[in-house]
Amino acid sequence: EHAYSIIADITARGKLPVLAGGTPLYANAVLEGWTIPRVEPDLDIRAALETEAALDGAGFLHERLTQLDPIAAKTILPTNTRRIIRALEVIQLTGEPISAQQGKTSPAYRILTIVLQCERAELYRRIDTRVEAQIARGLVDEVAGLHRMGYSFALPSMSGIGYRQIGEYLQGNATLAEAAQRMKWDTHNFARHQGNWFRRATSAQQIDATHDDTFDAALDLVTAFSEMMRTED
């Protein structure tokens, strides 16, 4: 809703909104108009379900979800504790299956989608260079500082790539070199998953980021798209 409000404001000023980012889940939520249950988190319910998952396993909760909402259960892996708990939380708070509260309503926008592609070996090289740069710029001090401020390593916000691996190092469970290598491998894996999402965008314009000047290529596409919209208007 915030994104649509901002898009409306930009277009009302005669400008072209640009939605950029590396997380396809959130981009698709805007581009495809996902309907998301308007249910605030309930920390007590979550704590109880997390305790059950710790004692009996995520599979136990997934079986319960299968009984209450088989449609949702088919889309959530039995090992994805966080999503299983969210689905059960919504059911408990609303009395309705979470699958009945989800849907898609395409927004009334003409959309140009541009996807950057990169050869796998070059992509991994860039990722590894980026990880080394993050550590050189003070990632260890950043994570340590957050922990001193009271942010537990067990928090979901501290489980992201980089925070999780450096947290393992700070807790003495890995050397810094091991933590850096795990960051690289986990980012490689994340990039592969991103690629799977982007491959679903069959109508997207593809730009080779391995060798091409991506800015000029993207600018050409946007210019042609803008001209087409003016012609249609």
Coordinates of C-alpha atoms in Angstrom, one line a residue:
E1 CA 0.0 0.0 0.0
H2 CA 2.9 2.4 0.8
A3 CA 4.4 1.6 -2.6
Y4 CA 1.2 2.2 -4.5
S5 CA 0.8 5.5 -2.6
I6 CA 4.3 6.6 -3.6
I7 CA 3.8 5.4 -7.2
A8 CA 0.5 7.5 -7.5
D9 CA 2.3 10.6 -6.1
I10 CA 5.2 10.2 -8.6
T11 CA 2.9 9.7 -11.6
A12 CA 0.7 12.6 -10.5
R13 CA 3.8 14.8 -10.8
G14 CA 4.4 13.6 -14.4
K15 CA 7.4 11.5 -13.5
L16 CA 8.2 7.8 -14.2
P17 CA 8.3 5.6 -11.1
V18 CA 11.2 3.1 -10.9
L19 CA 11.0 0.1 -8.6
A20 CA 14.5 -1.3 -8.1
G21 CA 15.8 -4.0 -5.8
G22 CA 17.2 -7.5 -5.5
T23 CA 14.4 -9.3 -3.7
P24 CA 11.9 -10.6 -6.2
L25 CA 9.3 -11.6 -3.6
Y26 CA 8.7 -7.9 -2.6
A27 CA 8.9 -6.7 -6.2
N28 CA 6.4 -9.2 -7.3
A29 CA 4.1 -8.3 -4.5
V30 CA 3.8 -4.8 -5.9
L31 CA 3.9 -5.7 -9.6
E32 CA 1.3 -8.5 -9.3
G33 CA -0.9 -6.8 -6.6
W34 CA -0.6 -9.5 -3.9
T35 CA -3.3 -9.4 -1.2
I36 CA -1.8 -10.0 2.2
P37 CA -3.7 -10.8 5.4
R38 CA -4.1 -7.7 7.5
V39 CA -3.2 -9.5 10.7
E40 CA -0.7 -8.0 13.2
P41 CA 1.8 -10.5 14.7
D42 CA 0.8 -12.0 18.1
L43 CA 4.0 -12.6 20.1
D44 CA 2.3 -14.9 22.6
I45 CA 1.0 -17.2 19.8
R46 CA 4.3 -17.2 18.0
A47 CA 6.2 -18.0 21.2
A48 CA 3.9 -21.0 21.9
L49 CA 4.2 -22.3 18.4
E50 CA 8.0 -21.8 18.4
T51 CA 8.1 -23.9 21.6
E52 CA 6.1 -26.6 19.9
A53 CA 8.4 -26.6 16.9
A54 CA 11.4 -26.8 19.2
L55 CA 10.0 -29.8 21.0
D56 CA 8.2 -31.7 18.3
G57 CA 9.7 -30.4 15.1
A58 CA 8.4 -28.2 12.3
G59 CA 6.9 -31.2 10.6
F60 CA 4.5 -31.6 13.5
L61 CA 3.2 -28.0 13.0
H62 CA 3.0 -28.6 9.2
E63 CA 0.7 -31.6 9.8
R64 CA -1.6 -29.3 11.8
L65 CA -1.5 -26.8 9.0
T66 CA -2.4 -29.5 6.5
Q67 CA -5.5 -30.3 8.5
L68 CA -6.5 -26.6 8.9
D69 CA -5.5 -25.2 5.6
P70 CA -4.4 -27.9 3.1
I71 CA -4.0 -25.3 0.3
A72 CA -1.5 -23.2 2.3
A73 CA 0.3 -26.4 3.5
K74 CA 1.0 -27.4 -0.1
T75 CA 2.8 -24.1 -0.8
I76 CA 4.9 -24.2 2.4
L77 CA 7.8 -26.6 2.9
P78 CA 7.5 -28.7 6.1
T79 CA 10.9 -27.3 7.1
N80 CA 9.9 -23.6 6.8
T81 CA 9.1 -23.0 10.4
R82 CA 8.6 -19.3 10.1
R83 CA 6.0 -19.5 7.3
I84 CA 4.2 -22.4 9.0
I85 CA 3.9 -20.4 12.3
R86 CA 2.6 -17.4 10.4
A87 CA 0.0 -19.4 8.7
L88 CA -1.2 -21.0 11.9
E89 CA -1.1 -17.6 13.6
V90 CA -3.4 -16.0 11.0
I91 CA -5.8 -19.0 11.3
Q92 CA -5.9 -18.7 15.1
L93 CA -6.5 -15.0 15.1
T94 CA -9.1 -14.8 12.2
G95 CA -10.7 -18.2 12.2
E96 CA -10.1 -18.4 8.5
P97 CA -7.5 -20.2 6.4
I98 CA -4.6 -17.9 5.4
S99 CA -5.0 -19.2 1.8
A100 CA -8.5 -17.6 1.7
Q101 CA -7.0 -14.3 2.6
Q102 CA -4.4 -14.3 -0.1
G103 CA -4.8 -13.4 -3.8
K104 CA -3.6 -11.2 -6.6
T105 CA -5.2 -8.1 -8.2
S106 CA -3.0 -6.8 -11.0
P107 CA -2.4 -3.0 -10.6
A108 CA -3.6 -0.7 -13.4
Y109 CA -0.1 0.2 -14.5
R110 CA 1.8 -0.3 -17.8
I111 CA 5.0 -2.0 -16.5
L112 CA 8.4 -2.4 -18.1
T113 CA 10.4 -5.1 -16.3
I114 CA 14.1 -5.2 -16.8
V115 CA 16.2 -8.2 -15.5
L116 CA 20.0 -8.2 -15.2
Q117 CA 21.7 -11.5 -16.1
C118 CA 25.3 -12.4 -15.4
E119 CA 27.4 -15.4 -16.3
R120 CA 27.6 -17.6 -13.2
A121 CA 31.4 -17.6 -12.8
E122 CA 31.6 -13.8 -13.1
L123 CA 28.6 -13.4 -10.7
Y124 CA 30.3 -15.5 -8.1
R125 CA 33.5 -13.5 -8.5
R126 CA 31.7 -10.3 -7.9
I127 CA 29.9 -11.8 -4.9
D128 CA 33.2 -12.9 -3.3
T129 CA 34.7 -9.5 -3.9
R130 CA 31.7 -7.8 -2.3
V131 CA 31.9 -10.1 0.8
E132 CA 35.6 -9.3 1.2
A133 CA 34.8 -5.6 0.9
Q134 CA 32.0 -5.8 3.5
I135 CA 34.3 -7.3 6.0
A136 CA 37.1 -4.8 5.2
R137 CA 34.7 -1.9 5.7
G138 CA 33.8 -3.1 9.3
L139 CA 31.0 -5.7 9.1
V140 CA 32.4 -7.5 12.2
D141 CA 32.3 -4.2 14.2
E142 CA 28.8 -3.6 13.0
V143 CA 27.4 -6.9 14.0
A144 CA 29.3 -6.8 17.4
G145 CA 27.8 -3.3 18.0
L146 CA 24.3 -4.5 17.3
H147 CA 24.7 -7.4 19.7
R148 CA 26.0 -5.0 22.4
M149 CA 22.9 -2.9 21.9
G150 CA 20.8 -6.0 22.9
Y151 CA 20.0 -7.6 19.5
S152 CA 20.2 -11.3 20.1
F153 CA 21.9 -13.5 17.5
A154 CA 18.7 -15.6 17.6
L155 CA 16.5 -12.7 16.2
P156 CA 15.2 -13.2 12.7
S157 CA 16.7 -9.8 11.8
M158 CA 20.1 -11.2 12.7
S159 CA 19.7 -14.2 10.6
G160 CA 20.3 -12.5 7.3
I161 CA 23.4 -13.2 5.2
G162 CA 26.3 -11.6 6.8
Y163 CA 24.9 -11.1 10.2
R164 CA 24.4 -14.8 10.7
Q165 CA 27.8 -15.9 9.7
I166 CA 29.6 -13.1 11.5
G167 CA 27.5 -13.9 14.5
E168 CA 28.9 -17.4 14.4
Y169 CA 32.4 -16.0 14.4
L170 CA 31.7 -13.7 17.3
Q171 CA 30.3 -16.6 19.3
G172 CA 33.4 -18.6 18.7
N173 CA 31.8 -21.1 16.4
A174 CA 33.8 -20.3 13.3
T175 CA 37.0 -18.5 12.4
L176 CA 36.7 -15.2 10.5
A177 CA 38.0 -16.9 7.3
E178 CA 35.3 -19.7 7.7
A179 CA 32.6 -17.1 8.3
A180 CA 33.6 -15.2 5.2
Q181 CA 33.6 -18.3 3.1
R182 CA 30.1 -19.2 4.4
M183 CA 28.9 -15.8 3.5
K184 CA 30.2 -16.3 0.0
W185 CA 28.6 -19.7 -0.4
D186 CA 25.3 -18.6 1.1
T187 CA 25.2 -15.5 -1.2
H188 CA 25.9 -17.8 -4.2
N189 CA 22.9 -19.9 -3.2
F190 CA 20.7 -16.8 -2.7
A191 CA 21.7 -15.5 -6.1
R192 CA 20.7 -18.8 -7.7
H193 CA 17.2 -18.6 -6.0
Q194 CA 16.9 -15.0 -7.2
G195 CA 17.6 -16.2 -10.7
N196 CA 14.8 -18.8 -10.4
W197 CA 12.4 -16.0 -9.5
F198 CA 13.5 -13.7 -12.3
R199 CA 13.2 -16.5 -14.9
R200 CA 9.5 -16.6 -14.2
A201 CA 9.3 -13.0 -15.6
T202 CA 9.0 -14.3 -19.2
S203 CA 7.9 -10.9 -20.5
A204 CA 10.9 -9.1 -18.9
Q205 CA 13.6 -7.4 -21.0
Q206 CA 17.0 -9.1 -20.4
I207 CA 20.3 -7.2 -20.1
D208 CA 23.6 -9.0 -20.0
A209 CA 25.5 -7.5 -17.0
T210 CA 28.5 -9.7 -17.7
H211 CA 30.1 -7.4 -20.3
D212 CA 27.5 -4.9 -21.5
D213 CA 27.1 -1.3 -20.3
T214 CA 24.0 -2.0 -18.3
F215 CA 23.1 1.7 -17.7
D216 CA 23.0 2.6 -21.4
A217 CA 21.1 -0.5 -22.3
A218 CA 18.5 0.1 -19.6
L219 CA 18.2 3.8 -20.6
D220 CA 17.5 2.8 -24.2
L221 CA 14.7 0.4 -23.0
V222 CA 13.2 3.0 -20.7
T223 CA 13.3 5.7 -23.4
A224 CA 11.5 3.5 -25.8
F225 CA 9.0 2.5 -23.2
S226 CA 8.3 6.2 -22.3
E227 CA 7.8 7.1 -25.9
M228 CA 5.4 4.2 -26.4
M229 CA 3.3 5.4 -23.4
R230 CA 3.2 9.0 -24.7
T231 CA 2.1 7.7 -28.1
E232 CA -0.7 5.6 -26.5
D233 CA -1.8 8.4 -24.3

